[in-house]
Coordinates of N, CA and C and ligand atoms in Angstrom, one line a residue:
X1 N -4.1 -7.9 19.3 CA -4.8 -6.6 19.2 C -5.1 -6.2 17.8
X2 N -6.3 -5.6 17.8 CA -6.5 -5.5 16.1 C -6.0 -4.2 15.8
X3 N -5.3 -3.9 14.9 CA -5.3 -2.4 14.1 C -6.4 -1.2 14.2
X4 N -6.0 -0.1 13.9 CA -6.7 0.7 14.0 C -6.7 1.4 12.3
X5 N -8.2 1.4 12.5 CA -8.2 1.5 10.8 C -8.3 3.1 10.9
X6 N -8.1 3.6 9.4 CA -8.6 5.0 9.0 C -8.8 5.3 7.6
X7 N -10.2 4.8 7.5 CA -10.7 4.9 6.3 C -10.7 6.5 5.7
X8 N -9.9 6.2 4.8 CA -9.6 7.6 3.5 C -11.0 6.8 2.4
X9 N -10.9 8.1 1.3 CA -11.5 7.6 0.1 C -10.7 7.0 -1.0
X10 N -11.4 5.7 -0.9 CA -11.4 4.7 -1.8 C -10.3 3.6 -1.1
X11 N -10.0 4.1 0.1 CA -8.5 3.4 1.1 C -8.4 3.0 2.1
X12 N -7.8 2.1 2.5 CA -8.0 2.3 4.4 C -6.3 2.0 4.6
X13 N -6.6 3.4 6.0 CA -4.7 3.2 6.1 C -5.0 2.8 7.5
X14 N -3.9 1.7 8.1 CA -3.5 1.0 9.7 C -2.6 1.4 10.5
X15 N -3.2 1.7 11.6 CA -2.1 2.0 13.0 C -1.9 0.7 13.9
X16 N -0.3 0.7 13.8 CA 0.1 -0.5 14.5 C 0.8 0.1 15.6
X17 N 0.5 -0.4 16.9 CA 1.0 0.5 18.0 C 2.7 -0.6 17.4
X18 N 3.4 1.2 18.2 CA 4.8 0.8 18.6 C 5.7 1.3 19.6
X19 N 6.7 1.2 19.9 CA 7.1 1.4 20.8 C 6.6 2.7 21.7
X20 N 6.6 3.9 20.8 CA 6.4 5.0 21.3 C 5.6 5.7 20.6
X21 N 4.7 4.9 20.0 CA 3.4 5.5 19.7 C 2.9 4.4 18.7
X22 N 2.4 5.5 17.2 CA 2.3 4.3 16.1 C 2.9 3.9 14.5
X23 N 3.0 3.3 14.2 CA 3.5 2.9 12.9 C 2.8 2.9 11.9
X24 N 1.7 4.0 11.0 CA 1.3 4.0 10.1 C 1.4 3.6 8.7
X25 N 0.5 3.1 8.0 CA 0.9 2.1 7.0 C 0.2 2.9 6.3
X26 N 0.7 3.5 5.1 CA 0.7 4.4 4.0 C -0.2 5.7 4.4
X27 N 0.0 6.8 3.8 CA -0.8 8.0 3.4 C -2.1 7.8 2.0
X28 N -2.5 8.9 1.8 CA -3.7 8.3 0.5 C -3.4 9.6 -0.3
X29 N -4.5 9.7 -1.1 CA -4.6 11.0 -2.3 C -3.8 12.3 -1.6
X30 N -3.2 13.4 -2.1 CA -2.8 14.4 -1.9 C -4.3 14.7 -1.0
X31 N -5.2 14.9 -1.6 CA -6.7 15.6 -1.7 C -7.1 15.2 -0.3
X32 N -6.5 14.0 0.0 CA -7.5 13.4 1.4 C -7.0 13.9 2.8
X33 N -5.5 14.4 2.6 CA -5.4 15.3 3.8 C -6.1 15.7 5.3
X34 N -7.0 16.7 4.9 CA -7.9 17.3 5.9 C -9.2 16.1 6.3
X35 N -8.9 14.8 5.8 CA -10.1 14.3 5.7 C -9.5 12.9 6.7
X36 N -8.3 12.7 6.3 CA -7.6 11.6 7.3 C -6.9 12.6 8.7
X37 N -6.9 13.8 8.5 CA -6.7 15.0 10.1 C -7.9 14.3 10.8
X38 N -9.4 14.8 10.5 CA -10.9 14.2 10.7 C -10.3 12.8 11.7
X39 N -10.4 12.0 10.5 CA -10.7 10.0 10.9 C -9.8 10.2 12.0
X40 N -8.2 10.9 12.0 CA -7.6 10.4 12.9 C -8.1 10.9 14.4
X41 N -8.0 12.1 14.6 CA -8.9 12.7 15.4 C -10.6 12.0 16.0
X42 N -11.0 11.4 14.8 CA -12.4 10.9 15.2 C -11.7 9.1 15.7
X43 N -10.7 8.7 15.8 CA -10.1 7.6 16.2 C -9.7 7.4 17.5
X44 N -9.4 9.2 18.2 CA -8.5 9.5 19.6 C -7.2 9.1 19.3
X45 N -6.5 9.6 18.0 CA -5.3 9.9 18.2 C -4.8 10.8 17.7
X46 N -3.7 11.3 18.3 CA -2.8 13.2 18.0 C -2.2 12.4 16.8
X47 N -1.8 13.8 16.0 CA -1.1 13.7 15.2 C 0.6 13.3 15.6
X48 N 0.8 13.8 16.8 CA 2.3 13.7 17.5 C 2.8 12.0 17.9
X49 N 1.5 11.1 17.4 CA 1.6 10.0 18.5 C 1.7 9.4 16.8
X50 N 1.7 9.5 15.6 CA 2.4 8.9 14.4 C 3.7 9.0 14.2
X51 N 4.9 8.3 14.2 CA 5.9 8.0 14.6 C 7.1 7.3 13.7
X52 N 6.1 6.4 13.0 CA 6.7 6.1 11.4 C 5.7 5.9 10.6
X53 N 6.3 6.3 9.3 CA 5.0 6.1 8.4 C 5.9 4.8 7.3
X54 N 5.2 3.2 7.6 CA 5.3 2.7 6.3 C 5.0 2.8 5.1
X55 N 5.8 3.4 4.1 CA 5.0 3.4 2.4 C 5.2 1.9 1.7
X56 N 3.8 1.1 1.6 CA 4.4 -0.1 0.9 C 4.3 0.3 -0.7
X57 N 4.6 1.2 -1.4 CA 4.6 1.7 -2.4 C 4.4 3.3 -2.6
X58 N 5.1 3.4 -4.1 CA 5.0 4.8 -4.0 C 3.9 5.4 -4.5
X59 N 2.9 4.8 -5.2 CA 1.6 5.0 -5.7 C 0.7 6.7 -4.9
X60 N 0.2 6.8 -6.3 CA -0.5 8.6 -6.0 C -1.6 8.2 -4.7
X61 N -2.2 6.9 -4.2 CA -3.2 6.9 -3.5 C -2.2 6.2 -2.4
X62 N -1.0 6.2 -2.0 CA -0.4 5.7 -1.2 C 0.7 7.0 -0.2
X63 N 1.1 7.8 -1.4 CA 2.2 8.5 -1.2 C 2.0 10.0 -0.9
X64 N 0.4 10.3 -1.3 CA -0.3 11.7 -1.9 C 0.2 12.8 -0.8
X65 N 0.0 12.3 0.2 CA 0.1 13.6 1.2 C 1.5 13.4 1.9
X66 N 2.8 13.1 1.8 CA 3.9 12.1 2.5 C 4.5 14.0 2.6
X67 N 4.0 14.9 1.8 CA 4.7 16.4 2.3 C 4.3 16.8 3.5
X68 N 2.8 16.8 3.3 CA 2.2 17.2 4.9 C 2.0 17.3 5.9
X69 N 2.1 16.0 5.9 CA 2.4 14.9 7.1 C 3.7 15.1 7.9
X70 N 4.9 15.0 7.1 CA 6.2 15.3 7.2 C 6.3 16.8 7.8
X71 N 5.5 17.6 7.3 CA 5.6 19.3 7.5 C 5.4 19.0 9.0
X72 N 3.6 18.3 9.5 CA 2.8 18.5 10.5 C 3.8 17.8 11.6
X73 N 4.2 17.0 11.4 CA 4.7 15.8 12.4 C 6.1 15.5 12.1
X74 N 6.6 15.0 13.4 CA 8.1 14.3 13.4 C 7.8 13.1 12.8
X75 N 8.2 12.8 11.8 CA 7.9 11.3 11.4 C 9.0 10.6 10.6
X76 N 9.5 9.4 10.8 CA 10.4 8.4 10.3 C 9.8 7.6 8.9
X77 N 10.7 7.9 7.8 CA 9.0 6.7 7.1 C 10.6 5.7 6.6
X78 N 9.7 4.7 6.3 CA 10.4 3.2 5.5 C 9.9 3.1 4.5
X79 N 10.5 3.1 3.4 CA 10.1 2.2 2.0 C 11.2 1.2 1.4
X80 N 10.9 1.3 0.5 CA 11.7 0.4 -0.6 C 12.6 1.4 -1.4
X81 N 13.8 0.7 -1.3 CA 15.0 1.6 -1.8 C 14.6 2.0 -3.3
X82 N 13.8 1.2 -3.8 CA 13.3 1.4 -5.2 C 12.7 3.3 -5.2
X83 N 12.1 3.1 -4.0 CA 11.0 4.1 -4.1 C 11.7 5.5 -4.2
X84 N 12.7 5.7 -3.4 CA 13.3 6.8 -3.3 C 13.5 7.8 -4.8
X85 N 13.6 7.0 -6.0 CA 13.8 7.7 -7.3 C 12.4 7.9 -7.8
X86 N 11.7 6.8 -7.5 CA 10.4 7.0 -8.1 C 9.4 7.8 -7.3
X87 N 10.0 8.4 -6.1 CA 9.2 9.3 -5.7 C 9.4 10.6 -5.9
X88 N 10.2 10.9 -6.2 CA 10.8 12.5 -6.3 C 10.4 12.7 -7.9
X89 N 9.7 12.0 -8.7 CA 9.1 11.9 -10.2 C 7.7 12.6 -9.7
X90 N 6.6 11.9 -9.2 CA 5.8 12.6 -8.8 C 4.8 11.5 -9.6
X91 N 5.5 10.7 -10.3 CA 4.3 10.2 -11.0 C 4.3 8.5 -10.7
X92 N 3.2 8.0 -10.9 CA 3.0 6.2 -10.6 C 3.7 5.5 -11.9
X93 N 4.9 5.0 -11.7 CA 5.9 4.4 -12.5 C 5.3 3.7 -13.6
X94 N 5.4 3.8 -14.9 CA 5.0 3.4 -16.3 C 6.0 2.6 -17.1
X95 N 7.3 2.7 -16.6 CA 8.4 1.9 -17.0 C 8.6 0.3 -16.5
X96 N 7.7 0.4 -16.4 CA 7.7 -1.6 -16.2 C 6.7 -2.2 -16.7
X97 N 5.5 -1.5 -17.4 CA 4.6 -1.8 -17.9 C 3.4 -2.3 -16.9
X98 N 2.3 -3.5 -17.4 CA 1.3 -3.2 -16.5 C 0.1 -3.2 -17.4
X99 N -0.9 -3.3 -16.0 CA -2.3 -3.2 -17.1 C -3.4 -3.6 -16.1
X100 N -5.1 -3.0 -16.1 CA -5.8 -3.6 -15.7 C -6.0 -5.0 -15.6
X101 N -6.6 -5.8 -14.4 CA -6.7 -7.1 -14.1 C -7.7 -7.5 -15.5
X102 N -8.5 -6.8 -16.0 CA -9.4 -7.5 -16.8 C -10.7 -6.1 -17.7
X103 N -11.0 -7.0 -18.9 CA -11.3 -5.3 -19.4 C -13.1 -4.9 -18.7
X104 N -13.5 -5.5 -17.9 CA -14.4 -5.0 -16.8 C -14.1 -3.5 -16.4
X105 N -12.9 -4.5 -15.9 CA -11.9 -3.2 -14.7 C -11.5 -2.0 -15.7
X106 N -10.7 -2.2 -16.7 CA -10.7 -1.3 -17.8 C -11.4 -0.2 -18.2
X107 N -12.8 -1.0 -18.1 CA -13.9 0.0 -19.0 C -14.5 1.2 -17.3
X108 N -14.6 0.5 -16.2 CA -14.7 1.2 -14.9 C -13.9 2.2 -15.0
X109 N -12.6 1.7 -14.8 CA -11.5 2.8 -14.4 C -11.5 4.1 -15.6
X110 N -11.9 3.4 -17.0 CA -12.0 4.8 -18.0 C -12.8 5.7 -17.5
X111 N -14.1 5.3 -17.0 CA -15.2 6.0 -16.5 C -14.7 7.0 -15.4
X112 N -14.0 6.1 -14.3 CA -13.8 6.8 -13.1 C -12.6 8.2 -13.4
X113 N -11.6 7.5 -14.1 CA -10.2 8.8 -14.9 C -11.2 10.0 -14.7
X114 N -12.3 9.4 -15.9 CA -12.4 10.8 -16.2 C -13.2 12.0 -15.4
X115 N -13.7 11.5 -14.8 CA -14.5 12.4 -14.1 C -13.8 12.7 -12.6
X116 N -13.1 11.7 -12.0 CA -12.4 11.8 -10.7 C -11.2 12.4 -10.7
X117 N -11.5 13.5 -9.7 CA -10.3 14.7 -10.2 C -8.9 14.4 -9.3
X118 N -9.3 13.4 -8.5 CA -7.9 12.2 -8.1 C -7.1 11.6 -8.9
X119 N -8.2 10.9 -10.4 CA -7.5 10.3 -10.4 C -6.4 10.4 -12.1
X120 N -5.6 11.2 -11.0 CA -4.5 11.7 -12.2 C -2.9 10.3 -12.4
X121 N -3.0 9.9 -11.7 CA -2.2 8.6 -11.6 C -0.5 9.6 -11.5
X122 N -0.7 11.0 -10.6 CA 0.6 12.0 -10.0 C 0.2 12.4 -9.0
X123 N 1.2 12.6 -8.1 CA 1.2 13.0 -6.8 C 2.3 13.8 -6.5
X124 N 2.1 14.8 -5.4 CA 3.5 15.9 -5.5 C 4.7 14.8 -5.1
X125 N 5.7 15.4 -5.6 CA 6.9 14.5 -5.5 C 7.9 14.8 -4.3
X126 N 8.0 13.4 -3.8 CA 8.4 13.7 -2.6 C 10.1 13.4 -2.6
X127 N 11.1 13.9 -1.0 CA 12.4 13.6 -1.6 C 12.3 12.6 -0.4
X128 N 13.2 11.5 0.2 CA 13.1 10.9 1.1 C 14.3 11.5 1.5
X129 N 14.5 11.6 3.3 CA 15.7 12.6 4.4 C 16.3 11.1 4.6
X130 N 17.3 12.1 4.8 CA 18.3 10.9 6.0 C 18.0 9.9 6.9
X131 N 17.1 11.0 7.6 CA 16.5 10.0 8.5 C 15.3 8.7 8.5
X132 N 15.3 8.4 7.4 CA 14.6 7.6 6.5 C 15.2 6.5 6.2
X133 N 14.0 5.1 6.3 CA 14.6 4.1 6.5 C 14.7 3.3 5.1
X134 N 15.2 3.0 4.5 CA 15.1 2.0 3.3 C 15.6 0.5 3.2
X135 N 14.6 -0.3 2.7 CA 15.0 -1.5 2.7 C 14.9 -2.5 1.4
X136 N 15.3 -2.9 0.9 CA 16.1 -4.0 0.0 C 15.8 -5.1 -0.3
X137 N 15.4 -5.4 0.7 CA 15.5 -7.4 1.0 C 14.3 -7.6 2.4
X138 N 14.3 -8.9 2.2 CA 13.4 -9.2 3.6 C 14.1 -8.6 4.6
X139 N 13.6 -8.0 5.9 CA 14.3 -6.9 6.8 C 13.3 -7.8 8.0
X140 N 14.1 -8.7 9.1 CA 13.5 -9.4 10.5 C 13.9 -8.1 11.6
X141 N 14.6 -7.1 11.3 CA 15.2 -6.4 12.6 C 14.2 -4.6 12.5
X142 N 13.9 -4.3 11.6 CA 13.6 -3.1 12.3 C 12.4 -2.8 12.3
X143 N 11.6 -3.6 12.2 CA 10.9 -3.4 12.8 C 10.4 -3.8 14.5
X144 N 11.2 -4.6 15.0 CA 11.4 -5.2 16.2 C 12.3 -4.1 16.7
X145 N 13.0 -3.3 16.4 CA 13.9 -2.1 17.0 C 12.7 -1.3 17.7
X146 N 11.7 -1.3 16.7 CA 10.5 0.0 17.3 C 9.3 -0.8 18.0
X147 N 9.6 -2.3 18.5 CA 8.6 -2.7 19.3 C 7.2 -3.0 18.7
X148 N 7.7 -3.6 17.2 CA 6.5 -4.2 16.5 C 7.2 -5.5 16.2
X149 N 6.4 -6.6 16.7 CA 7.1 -8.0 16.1 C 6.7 -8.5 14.9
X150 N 7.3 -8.2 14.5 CA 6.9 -8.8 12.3 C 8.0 -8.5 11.7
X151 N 7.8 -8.7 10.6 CA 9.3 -8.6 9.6 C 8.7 -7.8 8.3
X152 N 9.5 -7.6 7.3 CA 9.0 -6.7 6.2 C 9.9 -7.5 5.2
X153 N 8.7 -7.6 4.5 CA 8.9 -8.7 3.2 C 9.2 -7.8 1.6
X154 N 9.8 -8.1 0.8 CA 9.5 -7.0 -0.3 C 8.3 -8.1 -1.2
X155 N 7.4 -7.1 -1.9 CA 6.6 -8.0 -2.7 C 5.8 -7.3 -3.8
X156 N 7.0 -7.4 -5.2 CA 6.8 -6.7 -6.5 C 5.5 -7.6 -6.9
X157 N 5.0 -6.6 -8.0 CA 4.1 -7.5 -8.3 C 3.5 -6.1 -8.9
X158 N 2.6 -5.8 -8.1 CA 1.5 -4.7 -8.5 C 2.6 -3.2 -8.8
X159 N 3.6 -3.1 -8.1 CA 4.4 -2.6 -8.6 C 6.4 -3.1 -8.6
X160 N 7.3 -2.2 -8.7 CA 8.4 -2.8 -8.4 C 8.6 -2.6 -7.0
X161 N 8.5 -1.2 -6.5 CA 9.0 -0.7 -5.2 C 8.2 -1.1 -4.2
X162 N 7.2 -2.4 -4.1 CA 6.5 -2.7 -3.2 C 7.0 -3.5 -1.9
X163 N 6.8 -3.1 -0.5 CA 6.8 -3.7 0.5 C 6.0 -4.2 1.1
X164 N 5.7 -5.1 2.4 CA 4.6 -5.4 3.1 C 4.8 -5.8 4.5
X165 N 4.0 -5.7 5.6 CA 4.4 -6.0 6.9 C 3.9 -7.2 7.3
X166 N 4.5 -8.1 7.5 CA 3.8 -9.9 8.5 C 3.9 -9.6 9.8
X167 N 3.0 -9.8 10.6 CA 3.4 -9.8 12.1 C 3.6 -11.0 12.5
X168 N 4.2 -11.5 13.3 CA 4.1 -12.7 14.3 C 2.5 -13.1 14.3
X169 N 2.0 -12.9 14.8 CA 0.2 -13.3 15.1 C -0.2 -13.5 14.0
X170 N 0.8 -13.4 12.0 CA -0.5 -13.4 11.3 C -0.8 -12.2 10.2
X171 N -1.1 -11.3 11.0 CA -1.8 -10.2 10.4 C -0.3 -9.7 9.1
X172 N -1.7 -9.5 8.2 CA -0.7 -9.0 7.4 C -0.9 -7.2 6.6
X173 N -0.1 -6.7 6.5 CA -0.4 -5.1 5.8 C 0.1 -5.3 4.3
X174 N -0.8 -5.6 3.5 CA 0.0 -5.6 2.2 C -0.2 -4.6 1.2
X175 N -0.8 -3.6 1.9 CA -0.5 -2.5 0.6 C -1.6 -2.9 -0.7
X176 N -1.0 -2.9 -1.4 CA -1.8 -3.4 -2.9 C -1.5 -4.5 -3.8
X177 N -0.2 -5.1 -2.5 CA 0.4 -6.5 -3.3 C -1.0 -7.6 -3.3
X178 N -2.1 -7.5 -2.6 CA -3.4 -7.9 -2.8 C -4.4 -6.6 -2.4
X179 N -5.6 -7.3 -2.8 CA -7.0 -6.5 -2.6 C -7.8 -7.2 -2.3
X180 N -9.1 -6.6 -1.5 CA -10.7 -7.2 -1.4 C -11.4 -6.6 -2.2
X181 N -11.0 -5.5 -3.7 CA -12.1 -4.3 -3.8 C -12.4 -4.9 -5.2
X182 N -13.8 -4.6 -5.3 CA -14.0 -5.1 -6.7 C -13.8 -6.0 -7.1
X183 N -14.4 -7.0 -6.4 CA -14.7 -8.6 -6.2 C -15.2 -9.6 -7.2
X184 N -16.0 -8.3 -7.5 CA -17.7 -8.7 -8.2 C -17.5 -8.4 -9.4
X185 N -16.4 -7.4 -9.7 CA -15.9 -7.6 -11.1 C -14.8 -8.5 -11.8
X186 N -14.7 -9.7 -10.7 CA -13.5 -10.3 -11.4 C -11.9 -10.0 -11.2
X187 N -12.0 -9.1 -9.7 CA -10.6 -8.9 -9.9 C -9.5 -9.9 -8.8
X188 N -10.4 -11.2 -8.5 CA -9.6 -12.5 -8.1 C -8.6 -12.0 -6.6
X189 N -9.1 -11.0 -6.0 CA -8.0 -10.5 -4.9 C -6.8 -10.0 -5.1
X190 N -7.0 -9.9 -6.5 CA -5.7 -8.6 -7.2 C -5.9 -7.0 -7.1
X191 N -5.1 -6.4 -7.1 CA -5.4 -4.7 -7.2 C -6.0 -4.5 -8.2
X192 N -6.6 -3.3 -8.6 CA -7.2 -3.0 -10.5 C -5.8 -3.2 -11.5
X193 N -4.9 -2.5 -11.0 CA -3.8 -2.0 -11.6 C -2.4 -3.2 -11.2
X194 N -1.8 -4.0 -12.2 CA -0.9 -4.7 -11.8 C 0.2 -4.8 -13.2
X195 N 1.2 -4.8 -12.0 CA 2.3 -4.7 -13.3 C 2.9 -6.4 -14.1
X196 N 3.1 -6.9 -13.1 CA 3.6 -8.5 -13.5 C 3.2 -9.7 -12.4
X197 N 2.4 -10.4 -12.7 CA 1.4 -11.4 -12.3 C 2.7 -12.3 -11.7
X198 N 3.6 -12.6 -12.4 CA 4.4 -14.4 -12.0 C 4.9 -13.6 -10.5
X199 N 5.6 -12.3 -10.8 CA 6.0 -11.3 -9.3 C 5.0 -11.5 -8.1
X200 N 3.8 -11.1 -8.7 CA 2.8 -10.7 -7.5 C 2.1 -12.1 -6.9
X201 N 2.2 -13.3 -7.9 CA 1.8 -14.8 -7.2 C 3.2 -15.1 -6.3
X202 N 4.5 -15.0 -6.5 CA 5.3 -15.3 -5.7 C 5.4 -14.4 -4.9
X203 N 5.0 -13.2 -4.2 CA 5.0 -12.4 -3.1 C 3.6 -12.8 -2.6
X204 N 2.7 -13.1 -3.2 CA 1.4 -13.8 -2.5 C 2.2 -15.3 -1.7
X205 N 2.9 -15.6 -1.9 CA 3.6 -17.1 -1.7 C 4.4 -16.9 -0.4
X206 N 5.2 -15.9 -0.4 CA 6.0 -15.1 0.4 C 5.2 -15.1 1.8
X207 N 4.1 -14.4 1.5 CA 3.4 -13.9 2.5 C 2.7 -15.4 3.6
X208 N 2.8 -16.1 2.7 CA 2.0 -17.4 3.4 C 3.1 -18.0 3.6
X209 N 3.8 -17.9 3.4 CA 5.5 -18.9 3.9 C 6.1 -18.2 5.3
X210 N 4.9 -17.3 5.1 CA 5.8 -16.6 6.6 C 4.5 -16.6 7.9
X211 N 3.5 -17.5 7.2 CA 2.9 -17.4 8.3 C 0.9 -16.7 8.2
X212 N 0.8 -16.3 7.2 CA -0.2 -15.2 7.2 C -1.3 -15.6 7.5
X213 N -2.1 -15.2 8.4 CA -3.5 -15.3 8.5 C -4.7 -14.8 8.2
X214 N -4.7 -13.1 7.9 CA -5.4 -11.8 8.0 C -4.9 -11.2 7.5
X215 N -5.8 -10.6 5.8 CA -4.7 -9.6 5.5 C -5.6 -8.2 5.4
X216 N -4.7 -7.5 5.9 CA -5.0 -6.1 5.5 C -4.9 -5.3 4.4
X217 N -5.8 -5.3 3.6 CA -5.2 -4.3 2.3 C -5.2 -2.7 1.8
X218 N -4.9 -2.4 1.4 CA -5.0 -1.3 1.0 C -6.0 -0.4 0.5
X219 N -6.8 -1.2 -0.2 CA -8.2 -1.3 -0.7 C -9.1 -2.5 -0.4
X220 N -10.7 -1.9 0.0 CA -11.2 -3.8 0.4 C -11.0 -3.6 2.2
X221 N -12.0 -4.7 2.2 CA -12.2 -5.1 4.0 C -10.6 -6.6 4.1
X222 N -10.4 -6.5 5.5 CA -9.9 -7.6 5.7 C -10.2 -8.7 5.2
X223 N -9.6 -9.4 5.0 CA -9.9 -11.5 4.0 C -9.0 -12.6 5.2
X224 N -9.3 -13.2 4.6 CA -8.4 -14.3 5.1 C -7.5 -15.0 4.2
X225 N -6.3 -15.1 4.5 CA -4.7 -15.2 3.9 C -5.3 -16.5 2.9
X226 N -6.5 -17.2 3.4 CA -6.9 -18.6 2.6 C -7.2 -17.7 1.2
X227 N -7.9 -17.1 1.0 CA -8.3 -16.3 -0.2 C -7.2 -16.1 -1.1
X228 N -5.9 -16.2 -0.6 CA -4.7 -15.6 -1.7 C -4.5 -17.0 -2.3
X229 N -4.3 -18.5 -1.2 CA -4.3 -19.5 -1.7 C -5.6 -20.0 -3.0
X230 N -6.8 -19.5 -2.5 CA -8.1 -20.8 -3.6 C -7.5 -19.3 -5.0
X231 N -7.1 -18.5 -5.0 CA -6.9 -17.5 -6.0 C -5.4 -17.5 -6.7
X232 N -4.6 -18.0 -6.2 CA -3.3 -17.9 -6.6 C -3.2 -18.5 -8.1
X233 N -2.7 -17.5 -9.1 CA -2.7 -17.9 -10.9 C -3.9 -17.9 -11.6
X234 N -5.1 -17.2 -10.8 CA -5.7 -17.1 -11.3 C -6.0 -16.0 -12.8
X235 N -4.9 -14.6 -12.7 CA -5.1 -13.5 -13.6 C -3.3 -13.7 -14.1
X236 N -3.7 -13.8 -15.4 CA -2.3 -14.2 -16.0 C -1.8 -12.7 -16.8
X237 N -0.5 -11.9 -16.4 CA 0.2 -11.0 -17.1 C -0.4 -10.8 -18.3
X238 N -0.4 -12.0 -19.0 CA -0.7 -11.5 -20.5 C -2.4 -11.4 -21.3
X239 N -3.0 -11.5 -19.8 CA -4.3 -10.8 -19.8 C -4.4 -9.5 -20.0
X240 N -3.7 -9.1 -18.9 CA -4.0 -7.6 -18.6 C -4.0 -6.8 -19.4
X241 N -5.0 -6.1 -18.9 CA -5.2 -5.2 -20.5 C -4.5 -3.2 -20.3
X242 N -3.6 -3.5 -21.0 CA -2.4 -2.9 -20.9 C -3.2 -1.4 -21.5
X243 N -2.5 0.1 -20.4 CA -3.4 1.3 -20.6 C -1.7 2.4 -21.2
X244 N -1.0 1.9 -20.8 CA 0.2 2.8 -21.4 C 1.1 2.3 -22.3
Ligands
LIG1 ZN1 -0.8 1.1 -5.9

């Protein structure tokens, strides 16, 4: 069964049915709110029938609206134990360093800062509840608890606190541990923004050791898992052209 997409701006977030409804894979900008209410609605589904929200990172286009959501709906979310500190900051983590894939990307993203009133690289800061799942290490069980067959891989790279979902069949949710966006400028199936390259080629490795067929990204149309292989080492750490 394929996913149910819900194109945000500049994003697309996935519903994976689960046991008792669905398992959403990340939120987007604060800003996009009223605009993913819309998609979901224009999809045929209630807000009541989101059920858990995966954050595969804490990122401002990932995390933006995780208040709202929470206000509007009963919802369980999972991340990376990492995330929990770095979310309650409010801001996209600068302490591990990092840098544009290439100074293309660079000179775009200067352009876009400035005028795009998104993109402030902060998002309100969120606290994660009790009832909240966090995970550590590769995790085979909970998501099979809630009637989704896949496992949850951790896969630093583009950031530290990154996760990602493999299903059985293949499909993969990776968040921003890859991309399809911005192709054309050289960005090799990497995110714009990446922190440590040798990280993010061994979680690209990860993901194909477990099977991967289809990935779903965060940014970008679906690819095929072959794309991470003909690309793997292609953009080396000490490229990146470093903005903080
Ligand atoms: Zn990100």
């Amino acid at each position: 069964m394929k996913p149910i997409i819900i194109p945000l701006s500049m994003s697309s977030k996935y519903l994976i049915p689960c046991s008792d409804g669905y398992l959403q894979v990340d939120t987007g900008y604060e800003l996009d709110y009223p605009v993913y209410r819309k998609q979901l609605a224009k999809a045929g589904i209630k807000l009541n029938e989101i059920k858990y929200l995966f954050l595969t990172h804490h990122h401002d286009d990932h995390a933006g609206f995780l208040n709202e959501l929470t206000r509007d709906a009963d919802i369980t979310i999972i991340a990376h134990e990492q995330a929990n500190e770095l979310l309650k900051t409010g801001k996209n983590d600068k302490s591990h360093g990092g840098g544009y894939v290439n100074g293309v990307i660079n000179f775009v993203a200067g352009i876009k800062m400035r005028f795009d009133p998104r993109w402030t690289l902060s998002f309100p800061p969120f606290n994660l509840r009790e009832k909240d799942s966090l995970v550590s290490a590769v995790d085979d069980q909970l998501l099979r608890k809630i009637g989704i067959e896949g496992r949850i891989l951790t896969t630093p790279g583009h950031c530290v606190d990154h996760i990602a979902i493999v299903l059985d069949n293949g499909d993969v949710f990776c968040g921003d541990a890859a991309a399809s966006f911005l192709l054309a400028l050289g960005t090799r199936y990497c995110t714009v923004f990446m922190t440590n390259m040798e990280d993010a080629y061994r979680s690209w490795q990860k993901m194909l050791d477990a099977r991967a067929k289809v990935i779903y990204p965060g940014h970008g149309k679906a690819f095929s898992a072959e794309k991470l292989k003909e690309n793997m080492g292609k953009v080396k750490t000490e490229n990146l052209v470093r903005f903080f």
